[in-house]
Amino acid sequence: MKTKKFLLEEKEIPTAWYNIVADMKNKPLPPLNPQTKQPLKPEDLYPIFAKELSHQELNETDKWIEIPEEVRELYKNYRSTPLVRAYGLEKALDTPAHIYFKNESVSPIGSHKLNSAIAQAYYCKKEGITNITTETGAGQWGAALSYAARAFDLELAVYMVKISYHQKPYRRSIMQTFGAQVIASPSMSTKAGRKILTENPNYQGSLGTAISEAVELALQTPNCKYTLGSVLNHVMLHQTVIGLEAEKQMEMAGEYPDVVIGCFGGGSNFSGISFPFLRHKLTEGKEIRIVAAEPASCPKLTRGQFQYDFGDEAGYTPLLPMFTLGHNFAPAHIHAGGLRYHGAGSIVSQIMKDGLMEAVDIKQLETFEAANLFARTEGIIPAPESSHAIAAAIQEAKQAKEEGKPRTILFNLSGHGLIDMAAYDQFISGDLTNHELSDEELNKSLSVLEQII
Ligand SMILES: *Cc1c(COP(=O)(O)O)cnc(C)c1O
C-alpha cells in the first residue's frame, strides 16, 4: 500500500510561529503614518489593533514567537491538517511529478483563516477587549472570526462585501449562527460607506471598502478593536503553522519540494505554506521555488507596482509598501472573492522585489477546469480561491511531463468549496467567463499612486 496521507501527533504540532522577517536580509519597508509620512511604532497601531498584535506586526528580531497554550489547545481541534499525496491527480495528468497538498479545508470553518482568527481573538480577549470588527470578502474570514470570537466570548460585527453577501448567503448564516452581526458593505452605517454609496449607489463593494467601514467602527467604539484576515505581517506569522507542519510531513513522506505553491489574495495562506520552506533558502541557500497563483483579473504581483499604498479604499489604514493595483482598483466579480484585493502584504512584496519568489496569473475558466479535475480525482471540492493553486500545480506537473523529469510539487489547499456551489453551477452550465484586465484600466487605477507618495 502506498502511503497517501501524513498526519502529526498532537505533541508535534508547532509550539512557535516562524517570523521570517528576522531572517530577511532586506527587511520590509516600514508602514507609514499617512499624514506625517513617518514610520509607525507599535504604539501608533494600538488604537486599531490589540497591543500584542501591534508588536508582532513590527517585530523584526524574534525568529520564533511562542504560540500561547490557549491558542494551541484550539488548534488541536483540527490540527495537524493532513498532507496528502495526490496520486489520483498525478495519474490523470500522466506526469512524473509527485504532487502533495496540505489540506487546510479540514478546519471547522473550511479554510486556513481559522489559524489567525483564533490567535487574534485570543490576544484581544487577553487585553480586556469586548468587541471586535472586521471585513470579509467571500465570507471565509468572517466565518472563521465568528467561530473564534465565540470561543473567546467577544462580540463581533462583520462588514461583508455586498456582492458576496448576496452570492454567498450561507457564509452569512454561518457567521450569524456563531452570533456575529453581519452588515452588507458599503453600508449607510459609516461615513466611508455613505460617501461611496452617494457617489455610486450600485457599487457592489470590495474588500477595501469593507476594511474602511470596519476600521471606522473600531476607531469610534470604546473597547473595540479591528482585526484583519490577510495582508498584515502578524497574519502571515500565524499562518506559518501550515508550512511548519508541512515541513515535518514532507519529511515523513521522504521528500523535499522543488516548488511550493499557494493561491494569492493578500498573501496569508501563501506565506503560511511557503515561508517555513523559504527559510531554508534564506538561511542554508537551499534550492527551492515558491510560486504565488493570483487571478488574471486581479494581478497585483504580476502586473502591479511596488509602491506605498493604502490598505483600504477610503485611506484610513497606514501606508504600506506593497505590490498594488491601486487602492481604488475595483476587481472584476470573479468567484474567488477572497482573491479580490488590490495589494500584497509588505513581507511578500519585499520578497517578490528581491526575486526570492515567482508569481503566475490564472484565468477564471482555467481555475474551474483545474477544480473539476481535482474534485474528480481527489474527491474534494476545492474553494474557487484554492483552485488557483491547483491550476498552478497542474501547470508545473505538465511542465515536468514535457521535460520528462521528476518534480516534487507542494501546494496549499486553502479551503473547500462546498459553500461555493453556485459558482460551480455556472461553470457546469457554461455561463462562466474570463475577465480580462486591460492596460488602460490598470493604468488608470495605478495613476493615483503617484499622488500618495
Ligand atoms: C481568504 C482566502 C484566500 C485568500 O487569502 P490569502 O490571505 O491570500 O490566503 C485563499 N483561500 C481561501 C480558501 C480563503 O478563504
CSV table of C-alpha atoms and ligand atoms in Angstrom, one decimal:
chain,number,residue,atom,x,y,z
A,1,MET,CA,0.0,0.0,0.0
A,2,LYS,CA,1.3,3.4,-0.9
A,3,THR,CA,1.0,6.0,1.9
A,4,LYS,CA,-1.2,8.7,0.9
A,5,LYS,CA,-1.9,10.8,4.0
A,6,PHE,CA,0.5,12.2,6.6
A,7,LEU,CA,-0.5,13.5,10.0
A,8,LEU,CA,1.4,14.6,13.0
A,9,GLU,CA,0.9,13.6,16.6
A,10,GLU,CA,-0.5,16.3,18.9
A,11,LYS,CA,2.8,16.8,20.6
A,12,GLU,CA,4.4,17.6,17.2
A,13,ILE,CA,2.0,20.4,16.4
A,14,PRO,CA,4.3,23.5,16.3
A,15,THR,CA,4.8,25.4,19.6
A,16,ALA,CA,6.1,28.6,17.9
A,17,TRP,CA,5.3,30.6,14.8
A,18,TYR,CA,8.1,31.5,12.4
A,19,ASN,CA,8.8,35.2,11.9
A,20,ILE,CA,10.5,35.3,8.5
A,21,VAL,CA,11.4,39.0,8.9
A,22,ALA,CA,14.1,38.0,11.3
A,23,ASP,CA,15.8,36.1,8.5
A,24,MET,CA,15.3,38.6,5.7
A,25,LYS,CA,18.4,40.5,4.6
A,26,ASN,CA,16.3,43.3,3.2
A,27,LYS,CA,13.6,44.0,5.8
A,28,PRO,CA,10.2,45.1,4.5
A,29,LEU,CA,9.9,48.9,4.4
A,30,PRO,CA,8.0,50.2,7.4
A,31,PRO,CA,4.4,51.2,7.4
A,32,LEU,CA,4.0,55.0,7.3
A,33,ASN,CA,1.6,57.4,9.0
A,34,PRO,CA,-0.4,58.8,6.1
A,35,GLN,CA,-0.3,62.4,7.4
A,36,THR,CA,3.3,62.7,8.6
A,37,LYS,CA,4.8,60.0,6.3
A,38,GLN,CA,6.8,58.9,9.4
A,39,PRO,CA,7.4,55.2,10.1
A,40,LEU,CA,4.9,53.8,12.6
A,41,LYS,CA,5.8,52.5,16.0
A,42,PRO,CA,3.8,49.7,17.7
A,43,GLU,CA,2.1,52.4,19.9
A,44,ASP,CA,0.7,54.0,16.8
A,45,LEU,CA,-1.2,50.8,16.0
A,46,TYR,CA,-2.8,50.5,19.5
A,47,PRO,CA,-6.0,52.4,18.6
A,48,ILE,CA,-6.7,49.8,15.9
A,49,PHE,CA,-5.2,46.5,16.9
A,50,ALA,CA,-4.6,44.6,20.1
A,51,LYS,CA,-1.2,45.6,21.6
A,52,GLU,CA,0.4,42.2,21.3
A,53,LEU,CA,-0.6,42.0,17.6
A,54,SER,CA,0.8,45.5,17.1
A,55,HIS,CA,4.2,44.3,18.4
A,56,GLN,CA,4.1,41.2,16.3
A,57,GLU,CA,3.4,43.4,13.3
A,58,LEU,CA,6.6,45.3,13.6
A,59,ASN,CA,8.8,42.6,15.1
A,60,GLU,CA,12.0,42.3,13.1
A,61,THR,CA,14.1,40.4,15.5
A,62,ASP,CA,12.4,37.4,17.1
A,63,LYS,CA,12.6,34.5,14.7
A,64,TRP,CA,10.3,32.3,16.7
A,65,ILE,CA,7.2,33.5,18.6
A,66,GLU,CA,5.6,31.2,21.0
A,67,ILE,CA,2.1,30.0,20.3
A,68,PRO,CA,0.0,30.7,23.5
A,69,GLU,CA,-1.2,27.5,25.1
A,70,GLU,CA,-4.9,28.5,24.8
A,71,VAL,CA,-4.4,29.0,21.0
A,72,ARG,CA,-2.6,25.7,20.7
A,73,GLU,CA,-5.5,24.0,22.5
A,74,LEU,CA,-7.9,25.3,19.9
A,75,TYR,CA,-5.5,24.4,17.1
A,76,LYS,CA,-5.6,20.8,18.4
A,77,ASN,CA,-9.3,20.6,17.5
A,78,TYR,CA,-8.3,20.4,13.8
A,79,ARG,CA,-4.5,20.3,13.6
A,80,SER,CA,-2.4,18.8,12.3
A,81,THR,CA,-4.1,19.1,9.0
A,82,PRO,CA,-3.3,16.3,6.6
A,83,LEU,CA,-0.6,16.4,4.0
A,84,VAL,CA,-1.9,14.3,1.1
A,85,ARG,CA,-0.1,12.8,-1.9
A,86,ALA,CA,-2.4,13.4,-4.9
A,87,TYR,CA,-2.0,10.1,-6.6
A,88,GLY,CA,-5.3,10.5,-8.4
A,89,LEU,CA,-4.4,13.8,-9.9
A,90,GLU,CA,-0.9,12.6,-10.8
A,91,LYS,CA,-2.4,9.6,-12.7
A,92,ALA,CA,-4.9,11.8,-14.5
A,93,LEU,CA,-2.1,14.1,-15.7
A,94,ASP,CA,0.1,11.2,-16.5
A,95,THR,CA,3.0,13.1,-15.0
A,96,PRO,CA,6.3,12.1,-13.5
A,97,ALA,CA,5.8,14.8,-10.9
A,98,HIS,CA,4.9,14.0,-7.3
A,99,ILE,CA,2.1,16.3,-6.2
A,100,TYR,CA,1.4,16.9,-2.5
A,101,PHE,CA,-1.2,19.2,-1.0
A,102,LYS,CA,-1.7,20.4,2.5
A,103,ASN,CA,-5.4,20.2,3.3
A,104,GLU,CA,-6.4,23.3,5.3
A,105,SER,CA,-10.0,22.7,4.3
A,106,VAL,CA,-10.5,20.3,7.3
A,107,SER,CA,-10.8,23.2,9.8
A,108,PRO,CA,-14.2,23.5,11.4
A,109,ILE,CA,-14.8,26.6,9.2
A,110,GLY,CA,-13.4,25.0,6.0
A,111,SER,CA,-10.3,27.2,5.4
A,112,HIS,CA,-6.9,28.2,6.7
A,113,LYS,CA,-8.3,31.5,8.0
A,114,LEU,CA,-9.0,30.0,11.5
A,115,ASN,CA,-5.3,29.8,12.2
A,116,SER,CA,-5.1,33.6,12.6
A,117,ALA,CA,-8.6,34.2,13.8
A,118,ILE,CA,-8.0,32.1,16.9
A,119,ALA,CA,-4.8,33.9,17.6
A,120,GLN,CA,-6.2,37.4,17.1
A,121,ALA,CA,-9.3,36.8,19.2
A,122,TYR,CA,-7.1,35.4,21.9
A,123,TYR,CA,-4.9,38.5,22.1
A,124,CYS,CA,-7.9,40.8,22.1
A,125,LYS,CA,-9.5,38.9,24.9
A,126,LYS,CA,-6.3,38.8,26.9
A,127,GLU,CA,-6.1,42.6,26.7
A,128,GLY,CA,-9.7,43.0,28.0
A,129,ILE,CA,-11.3,44.0,24.7
A,130,THR,CA,-15.0,43.2,24.5
A,131,ASN,CA,-15.9,44.0,20.8
A,132,ILE,CA,-14.1,43.3,17.6
A,133,THR,CA,-14.9,44.3,14.0
A,134,THR,CA,-13.7,43.1,10.7
A,135,GLU,CA,-14.5,42.9,7.0
A,136,THR,CA,-15.0,39.8,4.9
A,137,GLY,CA,-15.0,39.1,1.2
A,138,ALA,CA,-16.1,35.7,0.3
A,139,GLY,CA,-17.1,35.2,3.9
A,140,GLN,CA,-14.3,32.8,4.9
A,141,TRP,CA,-12.5,35.2,7.2
A,142,GLY,CA,-15.8,36.4,8.8
A,143,ALA,CA,-16.8,32.8,9.4
A,144,ALA,CA,-13.5,32.0,11.0
A,145,LEU,CA,-13.5,35.0,13.2
A,146,SER,CA,-17.1,34.4,14.2
A,147,TYR,CA,-16.1,31.0,15.5
A,148,ALA,CA,-13.0,32.4,17.2
A,149,ALA,CA,-15.0,35.3,18.7
A,150,ARG,CA,-17.5,32.9,20.2
A,151,ALA,CA,-14.7,30.7,21.6
A,152,PHE,CA,-13.3,33.7,23.5
A,153,ASP,CA,-16.6,35.3,24.2
A,154,LEU,CA,-16.2,38.5,22.2
A,155,GLU,CA,-18.9,40.5,20.3
A,156,LEU,CA,-18.2,40.7,16.6
A,157,ALA,CA,-19.5,43.0,13.8
A,158,VAL,CA,-18.6,41.9,10.3
A,159,TYR,CA,-18.8,44.1,7.2
A,160,MET,CA,-19.3,41.7,4.3
A,161,VAL,CA,-18.6,42.7,0.7
A,162,LYS,CA,-22.1,43.3,-0.8
A,163,ILE,CA,-21.7,41.0,-3.8
A,164,SER,CA,-20.7,38.1,-1.6
A,165,TYR,CA,-23.4,38.9,0.9
A,166,HIS,CA,-25.9,38.2,-1.9
A,167,GLN,CA,-23.9,35.5,-3.8
A,168,LYS,CA,-22.9,33.6,-0.7
A,169,PRO,CA,-25.8,33.8,1.8
A,170,TYR,CA,-24.7,30.6,3.6
A,171,ARG,CA,-21.5,32.2,4.8
A,172,ARG,CA,-23.6,34.9,6.3
A,173,SER,CA,-25.8,32.3,8.0
A,174,ILE,CA,-22.7,30.6,9.4
A,175,MET,CA,-21.5,33.9,10.9
A,176,GLN,CA,-24.9,34.6,12.3
A,177,THR,CA,-25.1,31.1,13.7
A,178,PHE,CA,-21.9,31.8,15.8
A,179,GLY,CA,-23.6,35.0,16.9
A,180,ALA,CA,-21.9,37.7,14.8
A,181,GLN,CA,-23.6,40.8,13.4
A,182,VAL,CA,-23.3,40.9,9.6
A,183,ILE,CA,-23.6,44.1,7.6
A,184,ALA,CA,-23.5,44.3,3.8
A,185,SER,CA,-20.8,46.7,2.7
A,186,PRO,CA,-20.9,49.5,1.5
A,187,SER,CA,-23.5,50.4,4.1
A,188,MET,CA,-25.0,53.6,5.4
A,189,SER,CA,-23.7,52.9,8.9
A,190,THR,CA,-20.3,54.6,8.4
A,191,LYS,CA,-19.0,57.8,6.9
A,192,ALA,CA,-16.9,55.8,4.4
A,193,GLY,CA,-19.8,53.7,3.3
A,194,ARG,CA,-22.2,56.7,2.9
A,195,LYS,CA,-19.6,58.5,0.8
A,196,ILE,CA,-19.2,55.6,-1.6
A,197,LEU,CA,-22.9,54.9,-1.9
A,198,THR,CA,-23.6,58.6,-2.6
A,199,GLU,CA,-21.1,58.6,-5.5
A,200,ASN,CA,-22.1,55.2,-6.8
A,201,PRO,CA,-25.4,53.7,-5.4
A,202,ASN,CA,-24.9,50.4,-7.2
A,203,TYR,CA,-21.4,49.7,-6.0
A,204,GLN,CA,-21.2,46.0,-5.2
A,205,GLY,CA,-18.4,46.5,-2.7
A,206,SER,CA,-14.8,45.4,-2.3
A,207,LEU,CA,-12.6,44.3,0.5
A,208,GLY,CA,-11.0,47.8,0.5
A,209,THR,CA,-14.3,49.5,1.2
A,210,ALA,CA,-15.3,46.9,3.8
A,211,ILE,CA,-12.0,47.5,5.6
A,212,SER,CA,-12.7,51.2,5.7
A,213,GLU,CA,-16.0,50.6,7.3
A,214,ALA,CA,-14.7,48.2,9.9
A,215,VAL,CA,-11.8,50.3,10.9
A,216,GLU,CA,-14.0,53.4,11.2
A,217,LEU,CA,-16.4,51.5,13.6
A,218,ALA,CA,-13.4,50.2,15.7
A,219,LEU,CA,-12.0,53.7,16.0
A,220,GLN,CA,-15.3,55.1,17.1
A,221,THR,CA,-16.4,52.4,19.5
A,222,PRO,CA,-14.9,52.1,23.0
A,223,ASN,CA,-13.1,48.9,23.9
A,224,CYS,CA,-13.4,47.7,20.3
A,225,LYS,CA,-10.5,46.6,18.0
A,226,TYR,CA,-10.3,45.9,14.4
A,227,THR,CA,-8.9,42.6,13.0
A,228,LEU,CA,-7.7,41.6,9.6
A,229,GLY,CA,-7.6,38.2,8.0
A,230,SER,CA,-4.8,38.8,5.5
A,231,VAL,CA,-2.1,41.2,4.2
A,232,LEU,CA,-0.6,42.2,7.6
A,233,ASN,CA,2.6,40.7,8.9
A,234,HIS,CA,1.1,39.2,12.1
A,235,VAL,CA,-1.4,37.3,10.0
A,236,MET,CA,1.4,35.8,7.9
A,237,LEU,CA,3.1,34.9,11.1
A,238,HIS,CA,0.2,33.0,12.5
A,239,GLN,CA,-0.3,31.1,9.2
A,240,THR,CA,3.2,29.7,9.3
A,241,VAL,CA,1.8,26.9,11.4
A,242,ILE,CA,0.8,25.4,8.0
A,243,GLY,CA,4.2,25.3,6.5
A,244,LEU,CA,5.9,24.2,9.7
A,245,GLU,CA,3.7,21.2,9.9
A,246,ALA,CA,4.1,20.5,6.1
A,247,GLU,CA,7.9,20.6,6.6
A,248,LYS,CA,7.7,17.7,9.1
A,249,GLN,CA,5.1,15.9,7.0
A,250,MET,CA,7.2,16.1,3.8
A,251,GLU,CA,10.0,14.6,5.8
A,252,MET,CA,7.7,11.7,6.8
A,253,ALA,CA,6.9,11.3,3.1
A,254,GLY,CA,10.7,11.2,2.5
A,255,GLU,CA,10.7,14.1,0.0
A,256,TYR,CA,11.5,17.8,-0.2
A,257,PRO,CA,9.5,20.1,-2.5
A,258,ASP,CA,11.1,21.6,-5.6
A,259,VAL,CA,8.3,24.1,-5.7
A,260,VAL,CA,5.7,25.3,-3.1
A,261,ILE,CA,2.5,27.0,-4.4
A,262,GLY,CA,-0.2,29.0,-2.7
A,263,CYS,CA,-3.1,31.0,-4.1
A,264,PHE,CA,-2.8,34.7,-3.5
A,265,GLY,CA,-5.3,37.2,-2.2
A,266,GLY,CA,-3.3,39.3,0.3
A,267,GLY,CA,-0.8,36.6,0.9
A,268,SER,CA,-1.7,34.7,4.1
A,269,ASN,CA,-2.1,31.1,3.0
A,270,PHE,CA,0.7,31.6,0.5
A,271,SER,CA,3.0,32.9,3.3
A,272,GLY,CA,1.8,30.2,5.6
A,273,ILE,CA,2.7,27.3,3.4
A,274,SER,CA,5.9,28.8,1.9
A,275,PHE,CA,7.8,30.9,4.5
A,276,PRO,CA,9.0,27.9,6.5
A,277,PHE,CA,10.4,26.4,3.3
A,278,LEU,CA,11.8,29.8,2.1
A,279,ARG,CA,13.7,29.9,5.4
A,280,HIS,CA,15.9,27.0,4.1
A,281,LYS,CA,16.7,29.1,1.1
A,282,LEU,CA,17.4,32.2,3.2
A,283,THR,CA,19.5,30.5,5.9
A,284,GLU,CA,21.0,27.5,4.1
A,285,GLY,CA,20.9,28.5,0.5
A,286,LYS,CA,18.7,25.6,-0.4
A,287,GLU,CA,17.3,25.5,-3.9
A,288,ILE,CA,13.5,25.8,-3.8
A,289,ARG,CA,11.0,27.8,-5.8
A,290,ILE,CA,8.0,29.4,-4.3
A,291,VAL,CA,5.1,30.5,-6.5
A,292,ALA,CA,2.0,32.6,-5.8
A,293,ALA,CA,-1.0,32.0,-8.0
A,294,GLU,CA,-3.2,35.0,-8.5
A,295,PRO,CA,-6.3,35.7,-10.6
A,296,ALA,CA,-5.7,37.3,-14.1
A,297,SER,CA,-8.3,39.8,-13.2
A,298,CYS,CA,-6.6,41.0,-10.0
A,299,PRO,CA,-2.9,40.6,-10.8
A,300,LYS,CA,-1.0,42.7,-8.2
A,301,LEU,CA,2.1,40.6,-8.2
A,302,THR,CA,2.4,40.1,-12.0
A,303,ARG,CA,1.2,43.5,-13.2
A,304,GLY,CA,1.1,45.8,-10.2
A,305,GLN,CA,3.5,48.4,-9.0
A,306,PHE,CA,5.8,48.3,-5.9
A,307,GLN,CA,4.7,51.4,-4.1
A,308,TYR,CA,3.4,52.8,-0.8
A,309,ASP,CA,-0.4,52.5,-0.9
A,310,PHE,CA,-3.3,52.4,1.5
A,311,GLY,CA,-4.7,49.0,2.5
A,312,ASP,CA,-8.2,50.3,2.1
A,313,GLU,CA,-10.3,52.3,-0.3
A,314,ALA,CA,-11.0,55.3,1.9
A,315,GLY,CA,-7.4,55.7,3.0
A,316,TYR,CA,-7.9,55.1,6.8
A,317,THR,CA,-5.1,52.5,7.1
A,318,PRO,CA,-1.4,53.2,7.4
A,319,LEU,CA,0.5,53.4,4.1
A,320,LEU,CA,2.0,50.0,3.4
A,321,PRO,CA,4.8,49.2,0.9
A,322,MET,CA,3.2,46.7,-1.4
A,323,PHE,CA,2.8,45.4,-4.9
A,324,THR,CA,-0.5,47.1,-5.7
A,325,LEU,CA,-3.0,47.8,-8.4
A,326,GLY,CA,-4.0,51.0,-6.6
A,327,HIS,CA,-6.4,51.2,-3.6
A,328,ASN,CA,-9.2,52.4,-5.9
A,329,PHE,CA,-8.9,49.3,-8.1
A,330,ALA,CA,-12.3,47.6,-8.4
A,331,PRO,CA,-11.6,44.0,-9.3
A,332,ALA,CA,-14.0,42.0,-11.6
A,333,HIS,CA,-16.6,39.9,-9.8
A,334,ILE,CA,-14.8,36.6,-10.1
A,335,HIS,CA,-16.0,33.8,-7.8
A,336,ALA,CA,-12.7,33.7,-5.9
A,337,GLY,CA,-13.9,36.5,-3.7
A,338,GLY,CA,-11.0,36.0,-1.3
A,339,LEU,CA,-8.5,36.9,-4.0
A,340,ARG,CA,-10.2,40.2,-5.0
A,341,TYR,CA,-7.8,42.5,-3.1
A,342,HIS,CA,-5.7,45.3,-4.6
A,343,GLY,CA,-2.4,44.7,-2.8
A,344,ALA,CA,0.0,42.2,-1.5
A,345,GLY,CA,1.3,42.2,2.1
A,346,SER,CA,4.6,44.0,2.7
A,347,ILE,CA,6.7,41.0,3.6
A,348,VAL,CA,5.7,39.2,0.4
A,349,SER,CA,6.1,42.4,-1.6
A,350,GLN,CA,9.7,42.7,-0.4
A,351,ILE,CA,10.4,39.0,-1.1
A,352,MET,CA,9.0,39.4,-4.6
A,353,LYS,CA,11.0,42.6,-5.2
A,354,ASP,CA,14.1,40.7,-4.1
A,355,GLY,CA,13.5,37.9,-6.6
A,356,LEU,CA,13.0,35.3,-4.0
A,357,MET,CA,9.6,34.1,-5.3
A,358,GLU,CA,7.6,34.0,-8.5
A,359,ALA,CA,4.0,34.7,-9.4
A,360,VAL,CA,1.7,33.4,-12.1
A,361,ASP,CA,-1.7,34.8,-13.0
A,362,ILE,CA,-4.5,32.4,-14.0
A,363,LYS,CA,-7.8,33.0,-15.7
A,364,GLN,CA,-11.1,32.1,-14.1
A,365,LEU,CA,-12.0,29.3,-16.5
A,366,GLU,CA,-8.7,27.6,-16.1
A,367,THR,CA,-9.1,27.6,-12.3
A,368,PHE,CA,-12.5,25.9,-12.6
A,369,GLU,CA,-11.2,23.3,-15.0
A,370,ALA,CA,-8.5,22.6,-12.5
A,371,ALA,CA,-11.0,22.4,-9.7
A,372,ASN,CA,-13.2,20.0,-11.6
A,373,LEU,CA,-10.3,17.7,-12.3
A,374,PHE,CA,-9.1,17.9,-8.7
A,375,ALA,CA,-12.6,17.1,-7.4
A,376,ARG,CA,-13.0,14.1,-9.7
A,377,THR,CA,-9.5,12.7,-8.9
A,378,GLU,CA,-9.1,13.6,-5.2
A,379,GLY,CA,-12.7,13.7,-4.0
A,380,ILE,CA,-12.5,17.1,-2.5
A,381,ILE,CA,-14.4,20.1,-4.0
A,382,PRO,CA,-11.9,23.0,-3.6
A,383,ALA,CA,-12.7,26.7,-2.9
A,384,PRO,CA,-12.5,28.8,-6.0
A,385,GLU,CA,-9.5,30.6,-4.4
A,386,SER,CA,-7.6,27.4,-3.8
A,387,SER,CA,-8.3,26.3,-7.4
A,388,HIS,CA,-5.8,28.9,-8.5
A,389,ALA,CA,-3.1,27.0,-6.6
A,390,ILE,CA,-4.4,23.7,-8.1
A,391,ALA,CA,-4.2,25.2,-11.6
A,392,ALA,CA,-0.6,26.4,-11.0
A,393,ALA,CA,0.3,22.9,-9.6
A,394,ILE,CA,-1.1,21.3,-12.8
A,395,GLN,CA,0.9,23.7,-14.9
A,396,GLU,CA,4.0,22.6,-13.0
A,397,ALA,CA,3.1,18.9,-13.4
A,398,LYS,CA,2.6,19.3,-17.1
A,399,GLN,CA,6.0,21.0,-17.5
A,400,ALA,CA,7.6,18.1,-15.7
A,401,LYS,CA,5.9,15.8,-18.1
A,402,GLU,CA,7.2,17.8,-21.1
A,403,GLU,CA,10.7,17.8,-19.7
A,404,GLY,CA,10.4,14.1,-18.8
A,405,LYS,CA,11.8,14.8,-15.4
A,406,PRO,CA,10.5,14.3,-11.9
A,407,ARG,CA,9.4,17.3,-9.8
A,408,THR,CA,8.1,17.4,-6.3
A,409,ILE,CA,5.2,19.9,-6.0
A,410,LEU,CA,3.6,21.0,-2.8
A,411,PHE,CA,0.5,23.2,-2.9
A,412,ASN,CA,-1.8,24.6,-0.2
A,413,LEU,CA,-5.5,23.6,-0.4
A,414,SER,CA,-6.6,26.7,1.5
A,415,GLY,CA,-10.2,25.7,1.7
A,416,HIS,CA,-13.1,23.7,0.4
A,417,GLY,CA,-15.8,24.9,-2.0
A,418,LEU,CA,-18.9,23.3,-0.5
A,419,ILE,CA,-20.5,26.7,0.1
A,420,ASP,CA,-19.5,27.9,-3.4
A,421,MET,CA,-21.6,25.5,-5.4
A,422,ALA,CA,-23.4,28.5,-7.2
A,423,ALA,CA,-20.1,29.2,-8.8
A,424,TYR,CA,-19.7,25.5,-9.9
A,425,ASP,CA,-23.2,25.6,-11.2
A,426,GLN,CA,-22.3,28.5,-13.5
A,427,PHE,CA,-19.2,26.6,-14.7
A,428,ILE,CA,-21.2,23.4,-15.4
A,429,SER,CA,-23.9,25.3,-17.3
A,430,GLY,CA,-21.2,27.1,-19.4
A,431,ASP,CA,-22.0,30.6,-18.1
A,432,LEU,CA,-18.7,31.3,-16.5
A,433,THR,CA,-16.4,33.8,-18.3
A,434,ASN,CA,-12.9,35.1,-18.1
A,435,HIS,CA,-12.3,38.7,-17.0
A,436,GLU,CA,-9.5,40.4,-18.9
A,437,LEU,CA,-8.0,43.4,-17.4
A,438,SER,CA,-6.9,46.0,-20.0
A,439,ASP,CA,-3.7,48.0,-19.6
A,440,GLU,CA,-5.9,51.1,-19.8
A,441,GLU,CA,-8.0,50.1,-16.8
A,442,LEU,CA,-4.8,49.2,-14.9
A,443,ASN,CA,-3.0,52.4,-15.7
A,444,LYS,CA,-6.0,54.5,-14.6
A,445,SER,CA,-6.0,52.8,-11.2
A,446,LEU,CA,-2.2,53.0,-10.8
A,447,SER,CA,-2.1,56.7,-11.8
A,448,VAL,CA,-3.4,57.8,-8.4
A,449,LEU,CA,-0.5,56.1,-6.6
A,450,GLU,CA,2.0,58.8,-7.7
A,451,GLN,CA,0.0,61.3,-5.7
A,452,ILE,CA,0.2,59.3,-2.5
A,453,ILE,CA,4.0,59.4,-2.1
B,1,LIG,C1,-9.2,34.2,2.1
B,1,LIG,C2,-8.9,33.1,1.4
B,1,LIG,C3,-7.8,33.1,0.5
B,1,LIG,C4,-7.0,34.3,0.1
B,1,LIG,O1,-6.4,35.0,1.2
B,1,LIG,P1,-4.9,34.9,1.5
B,1,LIG,O2,-4.6,35.8,2.6
B,1,LIG,O3,-4.2,35.3,0.2
B,1,LIG,O4,-4.6,33.5,1.8
B,1,LIG,C5,-7.5,31.9,-0.2
B,1,LIG,N1,-8.2,30.8,0.0
B,1,LIG,C6,-9.2,30.7,0.8
B,1,LIG,C7,-10.0,29.4,1.0
B,1,LIG,C8,-9.6,31.9,1.5
B,1,LIG,O5,-10.6,31.8,2.4
